[in-house]
mmCIF file of C-alpha atoms in Angstrom:
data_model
loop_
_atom_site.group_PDB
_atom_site.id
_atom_site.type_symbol
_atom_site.label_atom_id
_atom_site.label_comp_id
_atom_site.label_asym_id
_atom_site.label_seq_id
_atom_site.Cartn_x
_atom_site.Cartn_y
_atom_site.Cartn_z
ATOM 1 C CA UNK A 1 8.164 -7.931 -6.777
ATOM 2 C CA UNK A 2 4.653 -5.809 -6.827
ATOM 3 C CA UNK A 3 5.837 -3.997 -9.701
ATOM 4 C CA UNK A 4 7.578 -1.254 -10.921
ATOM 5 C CA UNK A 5 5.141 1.504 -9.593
ATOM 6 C CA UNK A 6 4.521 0.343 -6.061
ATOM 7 C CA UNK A 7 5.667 2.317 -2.766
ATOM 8 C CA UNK A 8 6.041 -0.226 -0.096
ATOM 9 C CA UNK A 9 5.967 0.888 3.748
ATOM 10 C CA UNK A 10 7.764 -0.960 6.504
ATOM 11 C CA UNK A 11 7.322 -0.123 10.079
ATOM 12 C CA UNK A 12 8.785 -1.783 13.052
ATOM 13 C CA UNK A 13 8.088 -0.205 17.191
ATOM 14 C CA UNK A 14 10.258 -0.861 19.344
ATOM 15 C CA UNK A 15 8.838 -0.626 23.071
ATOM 16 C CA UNK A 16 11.291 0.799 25.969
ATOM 17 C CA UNK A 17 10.318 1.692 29.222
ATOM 18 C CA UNK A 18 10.756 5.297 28.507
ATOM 19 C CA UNK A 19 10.853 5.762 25.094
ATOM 20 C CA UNK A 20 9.079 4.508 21.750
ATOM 21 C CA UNK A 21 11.432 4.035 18.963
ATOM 22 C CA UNK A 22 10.153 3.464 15.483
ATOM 23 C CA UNK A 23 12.033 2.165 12.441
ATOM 24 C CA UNK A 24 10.617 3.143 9.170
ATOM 25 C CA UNK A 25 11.362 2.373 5.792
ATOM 26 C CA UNK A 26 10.346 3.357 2.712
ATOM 27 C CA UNK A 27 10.715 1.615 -0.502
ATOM 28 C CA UNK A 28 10.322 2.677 -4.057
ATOM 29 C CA UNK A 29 10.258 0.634 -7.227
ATOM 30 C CA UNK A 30 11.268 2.269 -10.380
ATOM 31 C CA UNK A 31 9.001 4.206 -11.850
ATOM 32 C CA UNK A 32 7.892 6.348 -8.603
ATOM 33 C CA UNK A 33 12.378 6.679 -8.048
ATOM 34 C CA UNK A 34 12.237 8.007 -11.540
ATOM 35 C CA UNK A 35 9.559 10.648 -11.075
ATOM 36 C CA UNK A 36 11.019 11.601 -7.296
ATOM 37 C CA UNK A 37 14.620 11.773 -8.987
ATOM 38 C CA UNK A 38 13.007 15.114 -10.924
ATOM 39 C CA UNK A 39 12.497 16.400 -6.874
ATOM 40 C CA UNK A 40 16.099 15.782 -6.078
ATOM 41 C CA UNK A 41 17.983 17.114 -8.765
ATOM 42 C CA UNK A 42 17.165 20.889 -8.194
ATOM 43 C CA UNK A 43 19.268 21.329 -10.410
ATOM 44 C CA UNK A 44 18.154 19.790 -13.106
ATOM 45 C CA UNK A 45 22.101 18.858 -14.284
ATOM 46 C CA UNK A 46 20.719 15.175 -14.468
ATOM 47 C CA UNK A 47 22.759 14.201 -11.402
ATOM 48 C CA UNK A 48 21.906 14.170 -7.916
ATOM 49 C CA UNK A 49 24.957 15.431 -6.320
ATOM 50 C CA UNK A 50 25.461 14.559 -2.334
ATOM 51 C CA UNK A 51 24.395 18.060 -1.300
ATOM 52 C CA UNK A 52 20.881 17.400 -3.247
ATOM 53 C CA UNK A 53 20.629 14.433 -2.010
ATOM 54 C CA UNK A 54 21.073 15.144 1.431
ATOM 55 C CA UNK A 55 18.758 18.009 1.234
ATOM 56 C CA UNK A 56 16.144 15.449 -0.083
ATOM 57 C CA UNK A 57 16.644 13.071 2.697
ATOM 58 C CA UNK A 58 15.964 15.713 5.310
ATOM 59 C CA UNK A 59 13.318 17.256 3.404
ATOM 60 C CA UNK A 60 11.087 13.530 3.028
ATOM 61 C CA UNK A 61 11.591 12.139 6.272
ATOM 62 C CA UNK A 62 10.343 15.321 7.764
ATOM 63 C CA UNK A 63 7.032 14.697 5.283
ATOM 64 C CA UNK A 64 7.115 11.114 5.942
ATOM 65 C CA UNK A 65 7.060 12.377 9.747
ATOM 66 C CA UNK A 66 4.266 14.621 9.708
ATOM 67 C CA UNK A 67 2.031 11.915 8.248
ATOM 68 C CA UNK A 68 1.934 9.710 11.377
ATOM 69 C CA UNK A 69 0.256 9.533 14.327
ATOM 70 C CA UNK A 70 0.787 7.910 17.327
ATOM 71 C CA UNK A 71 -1.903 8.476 20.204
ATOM 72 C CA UNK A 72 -0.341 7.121 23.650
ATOM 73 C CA UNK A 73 -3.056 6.831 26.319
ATOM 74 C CA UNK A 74 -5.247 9.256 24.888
ATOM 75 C CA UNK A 75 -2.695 12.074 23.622
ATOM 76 C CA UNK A 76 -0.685 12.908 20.319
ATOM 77 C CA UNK A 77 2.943 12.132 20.849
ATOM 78 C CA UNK A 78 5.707 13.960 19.467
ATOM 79 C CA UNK A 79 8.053 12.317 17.136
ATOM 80 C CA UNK A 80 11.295 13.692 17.085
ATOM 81 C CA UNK A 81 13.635 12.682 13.888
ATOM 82 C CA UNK A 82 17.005 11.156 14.744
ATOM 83 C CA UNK A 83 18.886 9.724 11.585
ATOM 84 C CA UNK A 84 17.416 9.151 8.051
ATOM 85 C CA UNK A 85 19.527 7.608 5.129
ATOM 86 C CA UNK A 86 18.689 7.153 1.763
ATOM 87 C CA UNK A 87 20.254 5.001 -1.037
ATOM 88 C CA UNK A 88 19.219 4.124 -4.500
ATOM 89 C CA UNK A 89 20.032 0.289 -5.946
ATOM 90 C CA UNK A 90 19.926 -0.792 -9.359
ATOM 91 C CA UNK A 91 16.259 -2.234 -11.257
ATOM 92 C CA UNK A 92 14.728 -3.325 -13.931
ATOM 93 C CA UNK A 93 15.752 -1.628 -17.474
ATOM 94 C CA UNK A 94 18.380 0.509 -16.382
ATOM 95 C CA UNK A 95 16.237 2.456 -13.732
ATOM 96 C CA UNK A 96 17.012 2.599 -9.852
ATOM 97 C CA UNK A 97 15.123 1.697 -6.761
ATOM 98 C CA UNK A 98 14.646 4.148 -3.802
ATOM 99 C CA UNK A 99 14.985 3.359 -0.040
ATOM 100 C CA UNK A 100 14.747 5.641 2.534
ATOM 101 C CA UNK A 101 15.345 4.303 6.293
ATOM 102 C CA UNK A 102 14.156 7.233 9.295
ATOM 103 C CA UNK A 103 14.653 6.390 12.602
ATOM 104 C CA UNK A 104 11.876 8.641 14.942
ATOM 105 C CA UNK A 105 11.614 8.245 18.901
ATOM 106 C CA UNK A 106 9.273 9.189 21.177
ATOM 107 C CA UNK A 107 8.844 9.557 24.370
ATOM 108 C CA UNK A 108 6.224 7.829 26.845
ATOM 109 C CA UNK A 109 4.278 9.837 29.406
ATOM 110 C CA UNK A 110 4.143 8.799 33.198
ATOM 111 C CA UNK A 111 2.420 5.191 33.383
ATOM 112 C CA UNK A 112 -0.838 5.460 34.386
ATOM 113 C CA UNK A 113 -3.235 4.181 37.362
ATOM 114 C CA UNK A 114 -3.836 0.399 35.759
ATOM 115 C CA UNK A 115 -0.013 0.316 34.792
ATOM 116 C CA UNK A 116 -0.592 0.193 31.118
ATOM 117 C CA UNK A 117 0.119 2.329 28.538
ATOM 118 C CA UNK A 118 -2.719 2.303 25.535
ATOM 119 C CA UNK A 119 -0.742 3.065 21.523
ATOM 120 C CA UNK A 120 -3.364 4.231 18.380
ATOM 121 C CA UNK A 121 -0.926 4.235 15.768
ATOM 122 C CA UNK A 122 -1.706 5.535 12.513
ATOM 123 C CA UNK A 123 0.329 5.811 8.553
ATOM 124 C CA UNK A 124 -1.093 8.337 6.081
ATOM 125 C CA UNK A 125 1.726 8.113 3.568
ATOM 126 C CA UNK A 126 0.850 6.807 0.114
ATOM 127 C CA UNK A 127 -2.140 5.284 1.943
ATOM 128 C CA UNK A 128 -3.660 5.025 -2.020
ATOM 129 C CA UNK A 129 -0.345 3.004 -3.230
ATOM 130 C CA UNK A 130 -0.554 -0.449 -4.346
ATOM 131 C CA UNK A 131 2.425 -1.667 -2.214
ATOM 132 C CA UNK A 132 3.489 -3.548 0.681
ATOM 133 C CA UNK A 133 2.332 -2.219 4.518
ATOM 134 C CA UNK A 134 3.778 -3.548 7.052
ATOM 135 C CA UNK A 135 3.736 -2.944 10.934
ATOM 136 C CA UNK A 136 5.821 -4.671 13.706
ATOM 137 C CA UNK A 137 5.788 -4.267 17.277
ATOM 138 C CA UNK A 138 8.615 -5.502 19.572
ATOM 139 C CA UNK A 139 9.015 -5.306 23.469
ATOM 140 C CA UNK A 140 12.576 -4.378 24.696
ATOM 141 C CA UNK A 141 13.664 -6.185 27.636
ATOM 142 C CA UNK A 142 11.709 -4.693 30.974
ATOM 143 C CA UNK A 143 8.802 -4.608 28.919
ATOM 144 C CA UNK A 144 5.825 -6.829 28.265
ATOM 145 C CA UNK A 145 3.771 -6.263 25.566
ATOM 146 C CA UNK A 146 -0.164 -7.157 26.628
ATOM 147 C CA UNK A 147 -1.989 -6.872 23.692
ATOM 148 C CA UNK A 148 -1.451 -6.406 19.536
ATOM 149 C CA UNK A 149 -3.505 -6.184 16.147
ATOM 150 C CA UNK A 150 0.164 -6.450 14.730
ATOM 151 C CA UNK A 151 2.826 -9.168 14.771
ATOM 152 C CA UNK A 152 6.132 -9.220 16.575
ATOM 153 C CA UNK A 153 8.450 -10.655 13.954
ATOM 154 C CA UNK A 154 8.396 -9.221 10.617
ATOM 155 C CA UNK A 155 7.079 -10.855 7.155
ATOM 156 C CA UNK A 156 9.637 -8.979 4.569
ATOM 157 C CA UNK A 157 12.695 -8.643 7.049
ATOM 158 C CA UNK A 158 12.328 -4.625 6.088
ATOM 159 C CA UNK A 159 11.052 -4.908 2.622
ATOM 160 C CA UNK A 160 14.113 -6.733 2.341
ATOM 161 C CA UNK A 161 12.652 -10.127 1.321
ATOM 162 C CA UNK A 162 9.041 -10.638 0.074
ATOM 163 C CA UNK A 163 7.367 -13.708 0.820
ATOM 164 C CA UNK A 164 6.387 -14.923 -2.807
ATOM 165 C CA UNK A 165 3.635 -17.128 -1.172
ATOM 166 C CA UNK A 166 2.095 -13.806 -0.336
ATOM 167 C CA UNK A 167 2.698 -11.637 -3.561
ATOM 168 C CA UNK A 168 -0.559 -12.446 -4.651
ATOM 169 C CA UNK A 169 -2.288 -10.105 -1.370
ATOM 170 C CA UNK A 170 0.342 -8.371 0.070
ATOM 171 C CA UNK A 171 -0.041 -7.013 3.538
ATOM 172 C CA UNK A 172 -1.650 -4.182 3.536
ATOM 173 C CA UNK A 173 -1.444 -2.952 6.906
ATOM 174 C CA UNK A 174 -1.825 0.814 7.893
ATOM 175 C CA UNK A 175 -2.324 1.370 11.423
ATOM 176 C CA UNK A 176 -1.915 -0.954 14.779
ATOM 177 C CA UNK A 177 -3.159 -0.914 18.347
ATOM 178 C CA UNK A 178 -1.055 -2.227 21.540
ATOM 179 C CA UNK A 179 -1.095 -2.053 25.190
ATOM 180 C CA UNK A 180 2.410 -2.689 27.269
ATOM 181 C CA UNK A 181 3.508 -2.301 30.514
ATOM 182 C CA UNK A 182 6.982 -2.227 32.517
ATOM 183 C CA UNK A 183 7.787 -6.769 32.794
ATOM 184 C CA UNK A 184 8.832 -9.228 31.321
ATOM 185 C CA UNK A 185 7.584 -11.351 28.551
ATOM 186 C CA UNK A 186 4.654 -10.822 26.558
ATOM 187 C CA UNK A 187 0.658 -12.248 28.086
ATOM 188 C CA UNK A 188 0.591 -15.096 25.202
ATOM 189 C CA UNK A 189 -3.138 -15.369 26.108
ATOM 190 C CA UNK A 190 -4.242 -11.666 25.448
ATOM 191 C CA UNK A 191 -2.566 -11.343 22.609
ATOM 192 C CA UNK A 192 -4.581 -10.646 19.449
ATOM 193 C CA UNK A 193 -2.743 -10.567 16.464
ATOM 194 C CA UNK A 194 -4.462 -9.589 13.105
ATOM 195 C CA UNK A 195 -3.058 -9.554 9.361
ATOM 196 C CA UNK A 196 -3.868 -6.771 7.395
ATOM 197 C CA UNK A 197 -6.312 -7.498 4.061
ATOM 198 C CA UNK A 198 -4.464 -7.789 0.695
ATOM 199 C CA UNK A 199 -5.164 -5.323 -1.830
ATOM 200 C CA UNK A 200 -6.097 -8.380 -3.858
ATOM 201 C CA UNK A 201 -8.684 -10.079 -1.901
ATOM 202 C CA UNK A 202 -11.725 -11.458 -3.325
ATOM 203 C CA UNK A 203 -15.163 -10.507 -2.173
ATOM 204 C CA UNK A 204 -17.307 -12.508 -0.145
ATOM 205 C CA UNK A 205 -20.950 -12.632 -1.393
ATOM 206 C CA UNK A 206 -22.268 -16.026 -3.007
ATOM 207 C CA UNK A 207 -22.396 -14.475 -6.321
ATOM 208 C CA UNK A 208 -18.376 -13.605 -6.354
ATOM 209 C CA UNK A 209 -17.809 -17.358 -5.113
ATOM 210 C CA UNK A 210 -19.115 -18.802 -8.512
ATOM 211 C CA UNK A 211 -16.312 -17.417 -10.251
ATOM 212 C CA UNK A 212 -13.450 -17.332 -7.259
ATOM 213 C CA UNK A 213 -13.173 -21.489 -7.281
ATOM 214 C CA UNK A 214 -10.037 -22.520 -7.876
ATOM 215 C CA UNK A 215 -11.598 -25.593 -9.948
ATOM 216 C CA UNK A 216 -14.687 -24.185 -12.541
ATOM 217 C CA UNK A 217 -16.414 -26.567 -13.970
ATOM 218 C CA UNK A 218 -18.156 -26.494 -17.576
ATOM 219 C CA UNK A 219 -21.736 -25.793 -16.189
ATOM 220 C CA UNK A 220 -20.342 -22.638 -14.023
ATOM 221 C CA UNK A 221 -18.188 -20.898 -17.410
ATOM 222 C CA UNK A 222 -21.213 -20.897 -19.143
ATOM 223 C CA UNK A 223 -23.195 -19.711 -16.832
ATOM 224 C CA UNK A 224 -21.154 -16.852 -16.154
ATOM 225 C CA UNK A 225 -20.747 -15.901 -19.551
ATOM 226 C CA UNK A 226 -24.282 -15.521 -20.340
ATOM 227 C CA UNK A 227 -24.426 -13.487 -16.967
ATOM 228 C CA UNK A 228 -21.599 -11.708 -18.876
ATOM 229 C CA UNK A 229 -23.590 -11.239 -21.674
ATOM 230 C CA UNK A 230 -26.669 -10.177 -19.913
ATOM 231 C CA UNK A 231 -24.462 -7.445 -17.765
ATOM 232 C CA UNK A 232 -23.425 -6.037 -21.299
ATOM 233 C CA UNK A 233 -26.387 -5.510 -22.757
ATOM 234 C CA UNK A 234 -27.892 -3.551 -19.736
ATOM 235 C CA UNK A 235 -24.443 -1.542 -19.696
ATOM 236 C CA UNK A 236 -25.246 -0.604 -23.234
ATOM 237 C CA UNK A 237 -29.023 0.260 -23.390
ATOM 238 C CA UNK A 238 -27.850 2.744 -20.312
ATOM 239 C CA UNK A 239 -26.492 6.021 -20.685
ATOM 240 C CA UNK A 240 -22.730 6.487 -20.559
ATOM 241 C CA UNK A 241 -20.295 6.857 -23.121
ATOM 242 C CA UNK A 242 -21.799 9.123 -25.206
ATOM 243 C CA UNK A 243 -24.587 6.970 -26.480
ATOM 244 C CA UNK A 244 -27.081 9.374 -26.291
ATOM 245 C CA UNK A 245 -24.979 11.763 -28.400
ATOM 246 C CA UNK A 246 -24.513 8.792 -30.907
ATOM 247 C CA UNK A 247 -28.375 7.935 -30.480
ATOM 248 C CA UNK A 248 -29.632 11.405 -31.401
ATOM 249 C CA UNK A 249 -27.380 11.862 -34.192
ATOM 250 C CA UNK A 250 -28.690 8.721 -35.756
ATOM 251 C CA UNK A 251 -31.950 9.964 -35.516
ATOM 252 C CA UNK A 252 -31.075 13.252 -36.710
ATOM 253 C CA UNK A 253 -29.118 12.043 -40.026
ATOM 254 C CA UNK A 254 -31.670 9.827 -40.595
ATOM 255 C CA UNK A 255 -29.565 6.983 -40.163
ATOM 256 C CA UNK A 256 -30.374 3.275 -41.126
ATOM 257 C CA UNK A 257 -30.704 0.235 -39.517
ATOM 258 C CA UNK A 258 -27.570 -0.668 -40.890
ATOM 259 C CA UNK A 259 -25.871 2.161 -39.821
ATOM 260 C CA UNK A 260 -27.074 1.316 -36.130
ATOM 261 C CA UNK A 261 -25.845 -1.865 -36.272
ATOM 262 C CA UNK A 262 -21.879 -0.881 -38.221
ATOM 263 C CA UNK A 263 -21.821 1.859 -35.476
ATOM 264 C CA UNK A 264 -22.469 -0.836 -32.555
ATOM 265 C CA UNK A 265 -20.511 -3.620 -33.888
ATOM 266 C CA UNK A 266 -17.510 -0.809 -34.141
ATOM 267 C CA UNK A 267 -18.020 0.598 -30.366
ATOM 268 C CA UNK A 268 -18.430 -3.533 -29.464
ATOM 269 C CA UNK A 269 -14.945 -4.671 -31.156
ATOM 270 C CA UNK A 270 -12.892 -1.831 -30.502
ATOM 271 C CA UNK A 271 -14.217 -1.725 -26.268
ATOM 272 C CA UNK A 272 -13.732 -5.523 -25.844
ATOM 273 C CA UNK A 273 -10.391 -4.834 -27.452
ATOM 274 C CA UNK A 274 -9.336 -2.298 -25.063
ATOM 275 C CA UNK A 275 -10.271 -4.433 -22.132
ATOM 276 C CA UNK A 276 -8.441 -7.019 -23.558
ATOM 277 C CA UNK A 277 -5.414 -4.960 -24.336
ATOM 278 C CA UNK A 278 -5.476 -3.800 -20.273
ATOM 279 C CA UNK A 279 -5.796 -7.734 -19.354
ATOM 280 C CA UNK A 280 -3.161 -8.375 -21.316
ATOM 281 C CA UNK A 281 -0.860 -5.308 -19.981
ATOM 282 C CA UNK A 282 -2.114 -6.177 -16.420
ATOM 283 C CA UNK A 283 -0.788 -9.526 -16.389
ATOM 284 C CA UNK A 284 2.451 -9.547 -18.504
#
């Protein structure tokens, strides 16, 4: 649902009194699954045979591993690998879809003076991705989680299921803080949960507001299109693009007037076109 080249992340910690078990999931859409398939035909017989793929599995989850952090009470703990899987379902124009489950544990160090344990947890993968990010955190029974930046009940039900009311600025969500403790329940009133910002969210300042409203009236599209207008014209009396280059050889071919104004009118039509043409491809 965030198109055919987004890598969507879905984590979900578990909270034991011993251990920390994550669940992570990693989701492809068709084009990246195309350009990974390359990876895990070794090959290169244009089938990914079981041994290949297994080899793959092992090989990703490991990377996917080594890309996360989780700090408990101050120190780096160890996440061991217990069982990946990987399958591929079918997409859009004949192409396949990627999805790689891992399931990682670690384990928790002696609880500490105040009886709390402290979590930093961080996700480096595809950090640059236009995707979905999502983090969970649940408390097993004989444990109460105290405080959260992340929810306990999923959005996506493991990229699963997208909401479509929140296609538009996905969750973007790449690391989470927590404090548990050995109990029951979870302290309602110290719990602070936060969403991650969407990849799509607007900015803030005054200016940005003219043009954000959901209802723009005649006044406000004219007035932004002669701000428009104004923003070109700077853009083009500055450097960039190889005007200077054009500039001087004007001057040096003792070009016209005319000439000038064919040459701008060309550059004009033809770069309004091409941000057109990426509008267009953007939003169909």
């Amino acid at each position: 649902p965030l198109g055919n080249f987004s890598v969507n992340r879905y984590i979900r910690m578990e909270l034991a009194t011993e251990t920390i078990r994550l669940h992570y999931v990693l989701d492809m859409a068709e084009i990246p699954t195309f350009q990974e398939k390359y990876i895990i035909d070794t090959d290169g017989d244009g089938a990914v045979s079981a041994q290949e793929q297994n080899r793959y599995m092992a090989t990703k989850a490991e990377e996917l591993r080594r890309a996360l952090h989780l700090i408990i009470n101050d120190s780096l703990a160890k996440l061991k690998l217990l069982a990946p899987d990987l399958s591929f379902s079918p997409g859009q124009g004949g192409l396949l879809t990627l999805r790689l489950s891992c399931l990682m544990e670690a384990s928790l160090p002696s609880l500490p003076a105040d009886g709390l344990w402290q979590v930093d947890y961080r996700d480096d993968n595809y950090g640059n991705r236009l995707g979905w990010k999502e983090i969970v955190v649940r408390p097993l029974p004989g444990v109460a989680l105290r405080e959260s930046t992340v929810p306990q009940q999923d959005e996506s039900n493991a990229l699963r299921h997208y909401p479509e009311d929140m296609l538009a600025s996905p969750l973007t969500v790449q690391e989470a803080h927590w404090t548990f403790a050995p109990g029951t329940g979870s302290s309602a009133a110290n719990l602070s949960v936060t969403r991650g910002q969407g990849v799509l969210g607007r900015a803030g300042d005054s200016f940005a507001a003219l043009i954000s409203s959901q209802a723009l009236t005649l006044p406000v599209m004219l007035f932004s299109l002669l701000v428009a207008l104004g923003l070109g014209g700077l853009h083009a009396l500055s450097p960039g693009h190889g005007k200077t280059v054009v500039g001087a050889y004007l001057v040096g071919s003792r070009g016209t007037a005319m000439h000038a104004l064919f040459l701008g009118l060309t550059v004009t039509v033809t770069h309004t076109a091409g941000v057109f043409a990426l509008g267009i491809i953007t939003l169909y």
